[in-house]
XYZ file of C-alpha atoms in Angstrom:
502
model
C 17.244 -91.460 58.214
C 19.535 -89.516 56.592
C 23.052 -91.087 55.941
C 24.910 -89.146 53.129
C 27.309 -86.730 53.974
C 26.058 -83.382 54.672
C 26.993 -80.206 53.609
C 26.164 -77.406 56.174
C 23.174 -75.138 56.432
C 23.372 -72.371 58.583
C 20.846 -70.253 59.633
C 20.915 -66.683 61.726
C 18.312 -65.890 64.047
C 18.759 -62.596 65.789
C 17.780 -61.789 69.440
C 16.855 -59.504 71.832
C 19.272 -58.979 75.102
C 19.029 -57.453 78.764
C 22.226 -56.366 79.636
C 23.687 -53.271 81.845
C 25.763 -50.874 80.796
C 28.979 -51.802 81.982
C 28.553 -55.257 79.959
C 27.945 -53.252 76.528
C 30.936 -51.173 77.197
C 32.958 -53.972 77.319
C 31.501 -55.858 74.431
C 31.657 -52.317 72.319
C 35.336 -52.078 73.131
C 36.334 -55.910 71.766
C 34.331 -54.268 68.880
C 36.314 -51.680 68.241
C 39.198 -53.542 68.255
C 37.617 -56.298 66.445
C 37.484 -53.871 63.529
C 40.620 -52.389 63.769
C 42.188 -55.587 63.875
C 40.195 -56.634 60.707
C 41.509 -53.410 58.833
C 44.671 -54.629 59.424
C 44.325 -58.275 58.228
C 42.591 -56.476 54.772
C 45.590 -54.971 54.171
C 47.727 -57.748 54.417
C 45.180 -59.767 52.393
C 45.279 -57.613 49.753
C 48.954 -57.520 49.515
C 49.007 -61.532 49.383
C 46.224 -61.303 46.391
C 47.949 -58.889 43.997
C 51.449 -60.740 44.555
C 50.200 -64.343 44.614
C 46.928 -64.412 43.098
C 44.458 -65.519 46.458
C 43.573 -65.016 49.872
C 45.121 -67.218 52.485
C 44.081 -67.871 55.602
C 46.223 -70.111 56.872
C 48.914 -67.562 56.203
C 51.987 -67.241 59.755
C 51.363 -63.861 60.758
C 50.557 -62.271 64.304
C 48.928 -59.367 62.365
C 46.563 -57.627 65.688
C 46.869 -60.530 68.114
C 48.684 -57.818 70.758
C 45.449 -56.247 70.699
C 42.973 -59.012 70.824
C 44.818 -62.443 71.583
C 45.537 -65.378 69.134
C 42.085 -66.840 69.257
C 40.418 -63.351 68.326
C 43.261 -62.969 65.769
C 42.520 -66.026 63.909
C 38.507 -65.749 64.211
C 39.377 -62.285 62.336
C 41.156 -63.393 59.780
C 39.000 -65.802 59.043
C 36.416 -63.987 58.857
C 38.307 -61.425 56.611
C 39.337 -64.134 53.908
C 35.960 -64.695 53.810
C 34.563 -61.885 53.124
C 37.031 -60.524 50.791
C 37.002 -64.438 49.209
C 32.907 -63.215 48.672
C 34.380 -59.904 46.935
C 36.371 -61.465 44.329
C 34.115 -64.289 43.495
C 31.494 -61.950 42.600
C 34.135 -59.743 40.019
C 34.972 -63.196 38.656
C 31.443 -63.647 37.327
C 31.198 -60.187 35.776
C 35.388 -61.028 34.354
C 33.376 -64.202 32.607
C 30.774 -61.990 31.388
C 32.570 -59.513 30.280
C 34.359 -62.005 28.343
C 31.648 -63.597 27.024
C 30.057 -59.905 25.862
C 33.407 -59.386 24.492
C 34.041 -59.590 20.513
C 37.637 -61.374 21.159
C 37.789 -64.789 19.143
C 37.065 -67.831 20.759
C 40.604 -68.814 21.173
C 41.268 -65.319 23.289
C 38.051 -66.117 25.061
C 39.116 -69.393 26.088
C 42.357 -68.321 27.513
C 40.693 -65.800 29.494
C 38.222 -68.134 31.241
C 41.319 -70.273 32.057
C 43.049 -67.659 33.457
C 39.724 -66.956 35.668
C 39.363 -70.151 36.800
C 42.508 -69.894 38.481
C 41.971 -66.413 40.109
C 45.618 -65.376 37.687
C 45.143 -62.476 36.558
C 47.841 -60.197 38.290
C 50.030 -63.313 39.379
C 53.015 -62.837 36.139
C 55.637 -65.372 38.515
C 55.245 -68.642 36.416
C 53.548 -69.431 33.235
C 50.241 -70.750 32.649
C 49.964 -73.983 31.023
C 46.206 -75.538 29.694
C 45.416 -78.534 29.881
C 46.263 -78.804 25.873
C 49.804 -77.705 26.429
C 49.220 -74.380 25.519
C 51.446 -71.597 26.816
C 48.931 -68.489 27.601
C 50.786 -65.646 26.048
C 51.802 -62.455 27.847
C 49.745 -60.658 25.876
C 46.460 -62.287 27.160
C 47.582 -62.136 30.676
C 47.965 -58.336 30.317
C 44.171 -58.027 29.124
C 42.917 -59.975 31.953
C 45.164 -58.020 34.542
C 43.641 -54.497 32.304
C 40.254 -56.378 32.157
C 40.088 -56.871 36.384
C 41.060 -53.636 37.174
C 38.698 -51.997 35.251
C 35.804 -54.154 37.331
C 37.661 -53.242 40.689
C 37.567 -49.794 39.563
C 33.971 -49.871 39.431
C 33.149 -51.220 43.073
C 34.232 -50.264 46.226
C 36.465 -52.637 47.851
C 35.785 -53.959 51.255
C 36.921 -51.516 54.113
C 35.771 -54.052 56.896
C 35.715 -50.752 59.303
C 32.047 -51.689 59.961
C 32.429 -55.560 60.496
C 30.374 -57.332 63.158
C 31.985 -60.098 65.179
C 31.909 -63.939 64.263
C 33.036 -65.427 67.720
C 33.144 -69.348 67.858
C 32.894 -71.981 70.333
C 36.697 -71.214 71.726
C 35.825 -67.647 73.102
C 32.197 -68.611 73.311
C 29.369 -70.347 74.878
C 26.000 -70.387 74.991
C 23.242 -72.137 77.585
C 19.890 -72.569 78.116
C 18.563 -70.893 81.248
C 17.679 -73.229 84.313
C 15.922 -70.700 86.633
C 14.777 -67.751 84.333
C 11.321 -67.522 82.829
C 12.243 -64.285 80.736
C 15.600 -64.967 79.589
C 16.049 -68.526 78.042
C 19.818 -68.289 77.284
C 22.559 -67.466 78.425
C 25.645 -66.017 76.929
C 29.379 -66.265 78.172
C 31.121 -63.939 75.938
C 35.252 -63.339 76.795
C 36.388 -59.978 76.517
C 39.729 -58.257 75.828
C 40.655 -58.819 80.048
C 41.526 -62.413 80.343
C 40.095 -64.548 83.026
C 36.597 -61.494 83.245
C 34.015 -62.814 80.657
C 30.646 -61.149 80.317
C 27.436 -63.189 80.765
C 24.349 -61.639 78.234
C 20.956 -63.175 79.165
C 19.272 -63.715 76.197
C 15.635 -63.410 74.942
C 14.086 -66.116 73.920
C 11.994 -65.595 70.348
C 9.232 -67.922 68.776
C 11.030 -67.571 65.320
C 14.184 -69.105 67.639
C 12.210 -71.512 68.842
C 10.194 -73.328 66.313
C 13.892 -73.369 64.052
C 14.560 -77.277 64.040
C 17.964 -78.038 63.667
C 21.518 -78.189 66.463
C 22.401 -75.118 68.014
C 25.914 -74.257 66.443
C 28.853 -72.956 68.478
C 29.352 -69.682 66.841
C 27.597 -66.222 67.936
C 27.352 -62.994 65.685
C 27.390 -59.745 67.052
C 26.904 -56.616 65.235
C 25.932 -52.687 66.415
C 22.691 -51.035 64.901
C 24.064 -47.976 62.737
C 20.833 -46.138 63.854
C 20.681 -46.558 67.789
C 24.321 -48.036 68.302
C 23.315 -50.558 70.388
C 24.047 -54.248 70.085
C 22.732 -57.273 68.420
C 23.004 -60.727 68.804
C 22.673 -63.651 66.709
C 22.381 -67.534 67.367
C 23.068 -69.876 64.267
C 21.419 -72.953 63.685
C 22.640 -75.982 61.747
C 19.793 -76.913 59.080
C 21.376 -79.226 57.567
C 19.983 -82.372 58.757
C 16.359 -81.269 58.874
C 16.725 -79.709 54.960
C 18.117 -82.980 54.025
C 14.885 -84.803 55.329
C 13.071 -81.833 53.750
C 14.627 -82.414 50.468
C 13.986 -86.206 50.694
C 10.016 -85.502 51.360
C 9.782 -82.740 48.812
C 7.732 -84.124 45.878
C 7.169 -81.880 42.750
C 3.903 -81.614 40.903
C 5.517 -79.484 38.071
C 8.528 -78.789 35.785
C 10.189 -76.014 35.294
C 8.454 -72.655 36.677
C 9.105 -68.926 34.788
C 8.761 -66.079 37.431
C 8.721 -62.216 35.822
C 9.374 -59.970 38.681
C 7.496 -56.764 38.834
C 6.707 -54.279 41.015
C 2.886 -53.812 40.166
C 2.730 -57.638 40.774
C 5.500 -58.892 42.655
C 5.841 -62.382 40.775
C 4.248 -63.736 37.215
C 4.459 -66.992 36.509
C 4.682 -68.579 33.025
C 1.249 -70.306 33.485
C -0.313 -66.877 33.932
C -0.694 -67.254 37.944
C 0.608 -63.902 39.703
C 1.633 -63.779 43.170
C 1.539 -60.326 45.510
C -1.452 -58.357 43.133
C -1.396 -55.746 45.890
C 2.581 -55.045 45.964
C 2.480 -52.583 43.909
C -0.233 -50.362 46.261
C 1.444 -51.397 49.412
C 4.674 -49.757 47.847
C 2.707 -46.868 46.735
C 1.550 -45.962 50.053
C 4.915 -45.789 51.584
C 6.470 -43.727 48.634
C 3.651 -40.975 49.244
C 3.915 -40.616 52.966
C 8.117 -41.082 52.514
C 7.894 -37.890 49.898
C 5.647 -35.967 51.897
C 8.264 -36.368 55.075
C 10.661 -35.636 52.938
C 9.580 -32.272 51.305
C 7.817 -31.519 55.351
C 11.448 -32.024 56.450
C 13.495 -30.228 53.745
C 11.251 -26.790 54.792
C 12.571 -27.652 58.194
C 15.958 -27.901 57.631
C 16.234 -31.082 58.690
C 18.108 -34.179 57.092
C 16.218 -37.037 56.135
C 18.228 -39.708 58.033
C 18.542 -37.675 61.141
C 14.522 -38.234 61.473
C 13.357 -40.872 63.602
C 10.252 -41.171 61.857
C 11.767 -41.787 58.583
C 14.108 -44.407 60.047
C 10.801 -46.154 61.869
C 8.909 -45.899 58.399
C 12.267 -47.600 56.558
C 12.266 -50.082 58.822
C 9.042 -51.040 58.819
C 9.183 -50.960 54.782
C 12.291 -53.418 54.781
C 10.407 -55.770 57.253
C 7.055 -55.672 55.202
C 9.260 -56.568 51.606
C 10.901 -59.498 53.566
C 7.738 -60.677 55.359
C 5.560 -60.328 51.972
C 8.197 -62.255 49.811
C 8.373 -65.092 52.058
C 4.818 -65.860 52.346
C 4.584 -65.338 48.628
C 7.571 -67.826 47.870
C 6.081 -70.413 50.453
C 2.342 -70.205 48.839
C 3.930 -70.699 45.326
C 5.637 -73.829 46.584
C 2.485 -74.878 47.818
C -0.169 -74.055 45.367
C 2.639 -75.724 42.368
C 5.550 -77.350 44.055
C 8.395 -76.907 41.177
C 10.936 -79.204 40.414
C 13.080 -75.654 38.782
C 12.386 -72.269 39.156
C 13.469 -69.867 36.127
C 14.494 -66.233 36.957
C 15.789 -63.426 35.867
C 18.359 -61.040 36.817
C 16.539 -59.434 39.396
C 16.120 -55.537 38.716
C 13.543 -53.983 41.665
C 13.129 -50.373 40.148
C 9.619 -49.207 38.839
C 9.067 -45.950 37.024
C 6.064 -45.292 38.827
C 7.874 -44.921 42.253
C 10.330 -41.697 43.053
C 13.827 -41.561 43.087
C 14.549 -42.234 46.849
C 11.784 -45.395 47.173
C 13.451 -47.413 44.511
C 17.000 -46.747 46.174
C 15.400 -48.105 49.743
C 13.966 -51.550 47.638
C 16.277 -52.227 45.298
C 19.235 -53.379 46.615
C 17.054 -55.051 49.974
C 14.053 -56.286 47.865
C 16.991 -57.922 45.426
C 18.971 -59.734 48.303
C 15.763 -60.645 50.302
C 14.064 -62.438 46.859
C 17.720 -64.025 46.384
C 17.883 -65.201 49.597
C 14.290 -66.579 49.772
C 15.370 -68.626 46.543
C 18.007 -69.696 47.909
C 16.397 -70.925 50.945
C 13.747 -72.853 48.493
C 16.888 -74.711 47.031
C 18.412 -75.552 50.263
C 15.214 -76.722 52.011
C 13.305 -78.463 49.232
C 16.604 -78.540 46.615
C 14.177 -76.228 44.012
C 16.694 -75.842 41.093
C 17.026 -72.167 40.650
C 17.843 -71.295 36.662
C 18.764 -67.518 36.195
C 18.702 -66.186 32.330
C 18.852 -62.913 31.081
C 15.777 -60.662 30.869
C 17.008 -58.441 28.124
C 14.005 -57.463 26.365
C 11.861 -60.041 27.388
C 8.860 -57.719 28.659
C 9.162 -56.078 24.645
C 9.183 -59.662 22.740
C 5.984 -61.204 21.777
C 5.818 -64.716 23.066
C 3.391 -65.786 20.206
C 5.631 -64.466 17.151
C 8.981 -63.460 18.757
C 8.499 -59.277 17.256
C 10.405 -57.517 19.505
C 9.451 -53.538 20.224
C 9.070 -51.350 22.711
C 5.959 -50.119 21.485
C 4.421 -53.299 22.301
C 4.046 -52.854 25.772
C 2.391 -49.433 26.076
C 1.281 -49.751 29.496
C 2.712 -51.940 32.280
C 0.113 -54.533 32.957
C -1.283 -54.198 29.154
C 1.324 -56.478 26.034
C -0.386 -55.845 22.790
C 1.916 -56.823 20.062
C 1.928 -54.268 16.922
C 2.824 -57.688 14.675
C 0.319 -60.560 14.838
C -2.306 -58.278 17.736
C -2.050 -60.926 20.083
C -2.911 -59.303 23.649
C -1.939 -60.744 27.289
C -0.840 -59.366 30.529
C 2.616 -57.847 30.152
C 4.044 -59.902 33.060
C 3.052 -63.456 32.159
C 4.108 -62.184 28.032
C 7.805 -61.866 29.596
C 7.480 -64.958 32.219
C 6.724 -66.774 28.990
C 9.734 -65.136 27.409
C 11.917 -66.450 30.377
C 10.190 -69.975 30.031
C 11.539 -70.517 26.452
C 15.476 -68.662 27.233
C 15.792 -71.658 29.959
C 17.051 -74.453 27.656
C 19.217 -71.814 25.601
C 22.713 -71.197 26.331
C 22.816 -68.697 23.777
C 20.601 -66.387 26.243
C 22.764 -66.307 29.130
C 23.573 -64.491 31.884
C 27.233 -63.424 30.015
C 25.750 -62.388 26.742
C 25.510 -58.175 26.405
C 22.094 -57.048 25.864
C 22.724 -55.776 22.268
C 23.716 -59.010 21.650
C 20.725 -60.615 22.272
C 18.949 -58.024 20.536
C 20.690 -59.035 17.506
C 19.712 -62.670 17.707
C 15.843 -61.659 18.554
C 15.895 -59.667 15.200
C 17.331 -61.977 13.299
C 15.424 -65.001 13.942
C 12.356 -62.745 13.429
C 13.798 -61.504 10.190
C 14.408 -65.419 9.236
C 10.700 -66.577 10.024
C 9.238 -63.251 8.080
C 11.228 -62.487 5.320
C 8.641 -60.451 3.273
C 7.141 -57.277 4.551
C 3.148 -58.313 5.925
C 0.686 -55.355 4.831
C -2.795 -55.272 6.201
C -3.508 -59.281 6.085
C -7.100 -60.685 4.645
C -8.399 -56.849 5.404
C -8.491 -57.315 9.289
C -9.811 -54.673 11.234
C -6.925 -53.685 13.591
C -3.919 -55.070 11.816
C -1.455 -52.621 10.757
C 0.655 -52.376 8.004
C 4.727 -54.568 8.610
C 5.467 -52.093 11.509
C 9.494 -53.023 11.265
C 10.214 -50.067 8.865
C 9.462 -47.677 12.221
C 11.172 -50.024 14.970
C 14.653 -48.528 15.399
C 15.503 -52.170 16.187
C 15.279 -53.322 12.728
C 16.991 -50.308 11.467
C 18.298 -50.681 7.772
C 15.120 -54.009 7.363
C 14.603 -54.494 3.724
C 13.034 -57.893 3.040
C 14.748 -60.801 2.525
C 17.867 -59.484 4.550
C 18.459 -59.687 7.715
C 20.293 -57.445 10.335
C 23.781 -57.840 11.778
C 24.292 -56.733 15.341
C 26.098 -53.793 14.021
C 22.713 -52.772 12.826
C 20.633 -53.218 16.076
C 21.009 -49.909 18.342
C 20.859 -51.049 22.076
C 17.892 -49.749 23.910
C-alpha cells in the first residue's frame, strides 16, 4: 500500500454522447460565452504580467461573471492562468537557451538566469537583489526585457477564442447509469439559465473502462473544428495506481539512447530498432494525400473543404498515436530502462512532400512526448533530452564529423577510419555518449557544438593520416575538403569562429 503523498495524475478519456438538439444548443451557447469570457480574462492577464511580472489567479475581479455567473467566472480564469502560465514557461526555456547560446560573459549570463527564474524581465518597480548581494544593473534588465520580446515576437500568443470548457465538480456531475444498457453515464451539466441543467447520457468506451484509477470531478468539453459538434471528456485520477506501478516497475537496463527517424521510427543505442515499417506506412498516405491533392486542385476545390482528405488525416493522426504507443510499450517490455535518452524531437523526412511532414510533425512530436511522458509517470522511466546537433554526421567509433558520412539514410560509412553501421543506431550511439555531458545540452547553439566536435577531433589527430599501411578503401585525411574544418592545418586546431554552421 501506498502511503507517501501523491502528486496527481490525470488522465482524459474522451466519449461518445446521445443528445437532442435542443441540449447541444444550450451547451454551444455556455460555449460561446465560455470563450468570450476567456478573451476577456486574457486581456486582463496580460495586463497583470507586463506590469507585475506573473499571472494571478487569485486576482478580485468580476471580469465576465454577468455573463456566465461567479462559478463559471472563476473556472475561466483558472483555466486561463493556466494556459497562458503553459505559454510563458515554455519562452522561459528558449530565454535560458538563448542565454546559454549567447557569447555574454558568465557574469551577464548569470544575471540573466536570475532574472528568469523570477519571471522579471519587464517588472522595473524594485530592484533585484542575488543571493550574493548583488544589485542586477539596469542595463541587464533592459537585455532581458529586449531578449523576451524578441521570443514573443516569434510565437503567437494565446487568443483563447477557441478554448474548450474545464467545468468542475461545482457546476458538474457525473453518474453511472442504473437502468440503461447503452448509455453508462450520465451527465448533469448547468447551463447559463439557473435552476434548468442539461442531462447528456454518455457512452460507455472499453478504453474508459479498463482505465484503473477514481473518477475525478471535472468534465472537458470541446467542439470538433471539422463537424462542430461536441465532445466530451471524463478524467481519471492515476495517481494511486502509477504509484503502485512505479513501486512494481523493475529495470533490467541502464540508460537507453533512442534516434528518432522516420524510415525507422525509433533506434536504440544497442542497435535494436522499433517501427521498421513506419517509414512505408507514411509513404502510402503521402502518395494517396498528393494524388487528392493535385485530383482536387483541377477541381477547384480546397483541400480542407474535402471530406475525404479530413477522413484520410484523421485516420493518419490515429495510426501515428496508435503505432507509437505499442512501440513505446514493447520497448519497455522487451528492455525495461531505468532512463531513456532523447533528442529534441524533429519529425520531418526529406523523402516525404511538403504538406505530409506539416500533418506529422507537430502531432507525431506531441504524441512521442506525451507517450514519454506517460512512461515516466507510470513506471517513473527517467527521460534525459540532449541535443542532436550533428549526431547522425559524427562517427561514433572516431568522433569525425561530416556530412558526407552519411550518404544515404539507413547507410553511416565514415570517410575517416571506414567504419560502417546503420545510420540510426551511429547517432543513437552519439546520443548515448552526450547523456553524461553538460557541455551538450539542450541550451548550447548548434555551431557551438560543432566547434567542440572539431576540436576534440583535431586534439586526438593532430597530423594529417594519408592512405594508412596501403589499405584498400582508405582515403587520403579527408578534413582538407570538410567545410567543417575549414582553415585545418595540422597541429592547430579550429576556433568556433572557424566552423561554418550547417
Amino acid at each position: 500500500m501506498v502511503t507517501a503523498a501523491l502528486n496527481p495524475i490525470y488522465r482524459c478519456d474522451a466519449v461518445s454522447h446521445a443528445m437532442n438538439q435542443g441540449k447541444e444548443s444550450q451547451i454551444l451557447e455556455l460555449l460561446c460565452a465560455w470563450r468570450h469570457v476567456a478573451v476577456l480574462h486574457s486581456r486582463e492577464q496580460w495586463r497583470l504580467f507586463f506590469e507585475k511580472g506573473n499571472f494571478d489567479g487569485r486576482v478580485m475581479s468580476r471580469t465576465g461573471y454577468e455573463v456566465v455567473g461567479t462559478s463559471f467566472g472563476q473556472m475561466i480564469r483558472q483555466q486561463c492562468v493556466g494556459i497562458l502560465g503553459s505559454f510563458i514557461s515554455c519562452r522561459a526555456t528558449e530565454f535560458r537557451n538563448a542565454a546559454n547560446s549567447s557569447s555574454l560573459d558568465d557574469a551577464t549570463k548569470h544575471q540573466l538566469h536570475f532574472i528568469n527564474r523570477w519571471k522579471a524581465w519587464f517588472s522595473f518597480s524594485r530592484p533585484l537583489v542575488m543571493r550574493d548581494g548583488t544589485v542586477i544593473p539596469v542595463e541587464v534588465r533592459r537585455l532581458a526585457r529586449a531578449i523576451m520580446r524578441g521570443i514573443l515576437r516569434r510565437h503567437r500568443l494565446p487568443r483563447l477564442h477557441r478554448v474548450g470548457m474545464v467545468i468542475d465538480q461545482r457546476m458538474v456531475t457525473l453518474a453511472a447509469s442504473q437502468s440503461s444498457r447503452r448509455y453508462g453515464w450520465w451527465l448533469r451539466l448547468s447551463t447559463l439559465e439557473k435552476g434548468k441543467p442539461v442531462w447528456v447520457p454518455l457512452v460507455q468506451t472499453e478504453r474508459m473502462e479498463a482505465r484503473p484509477g477514481k473518477r475525478a470531478l471535472t468534465i472537458q468539453v470541446n467542439q470538433d473544428r471539422e463537424t462542430g459538434g461536441l465532445r466530451f471528456g471524463i478524467v481519471t485520477d492515476c495517481s494511486a495506481q502509477f504509484a503502485a506501478s512505479r513501486e512494481a516497475y523493475m529495470p533490467r537496463c541502464g540508460s537507453l539512447a533512442l534516434d528518432v527517424g522516420l524510415k525507422t521510427l525509433l533506434a536504440a543505442n544497442d542497435g535494436s530498432r522499433f517501427g521498421q515499417r513506419w517509414g512505408e506506412r507514411l509513404a502510402w498516405y503521402d502518395r494517396r494525400i498528393t494524388a487528392l491533392d493535385k485530383r482536387l486542385q483541377r477541381q477547384g476545390i480546397r483541400l480542407n473543404r474535402s471530406a475525404r482528405y479530413r477522413a484520410y488525416v484523421r485516420q493518419l493522426r490515429g495510426w501515428i498515436e496508435s503505432e507509437i504507443g505499442r512501440i513505446m510499450n514493447r520497448l519497455v517490455q522487451t528492455h525495461a530502462p531505468a532512463s531513456i535518452v532523447t533528442e529534441l524531437l524533429d519529425f520531418r523526412a526529406p523523402g516525404l512532400s511538403r504538406r505530409l511532414n506539416r500533418l506529422i510533425g507537430a502531432f507525431g512530436k506531441h504524441a512521442l512526448q506525451a507517450k514519454l511522458l506517460d512512461l515516466e509517470q507510470r513506471f517513473g522511466i527517467e527521460l534525459v533530452k540532449v541535443n542532436p546537433a550533428y549526431s547522425s554526421q559524427q562517427c561514433n567509433r572516431c568522433g569525425y564529423v561530416d556530412k558526407r558520412n552519411r550518404p544515404r539514410q539507413s547507410v553511416f560509412r565514415c570517410l575517416f577510419c571506414g567504419s560502417q553501421r546503420d545510420g540510426d543506431v551511429n547517432a543513437a550511439r552519439n546520443l548515448w555518449d552526450r547523456r553524461s555531458a553538460p557541455a551538450e545540452g539542450a541550451g548550447r547553439h548548434p555551431r557551438s557544438i560543432l566547434a567542440g566536435l572539431v576540436q576534440h577531433f583535431n586534439a586526438q589527430h593532430p597530423e594529417p593520416r594519408e592512405r594508412l599501411n596501403g589499405t584498400k578503401g582508405r582515403a587520403a585525411d579527408p578534413r582538407p575538403s570538410n567545410p567543417y574544418f575549414r582553415g585545418w592545418t595540422d597541429g592547430v586546431g579550429l576556433t568556433g569562429s572557424n566552423v561554418r554552421h550547417r
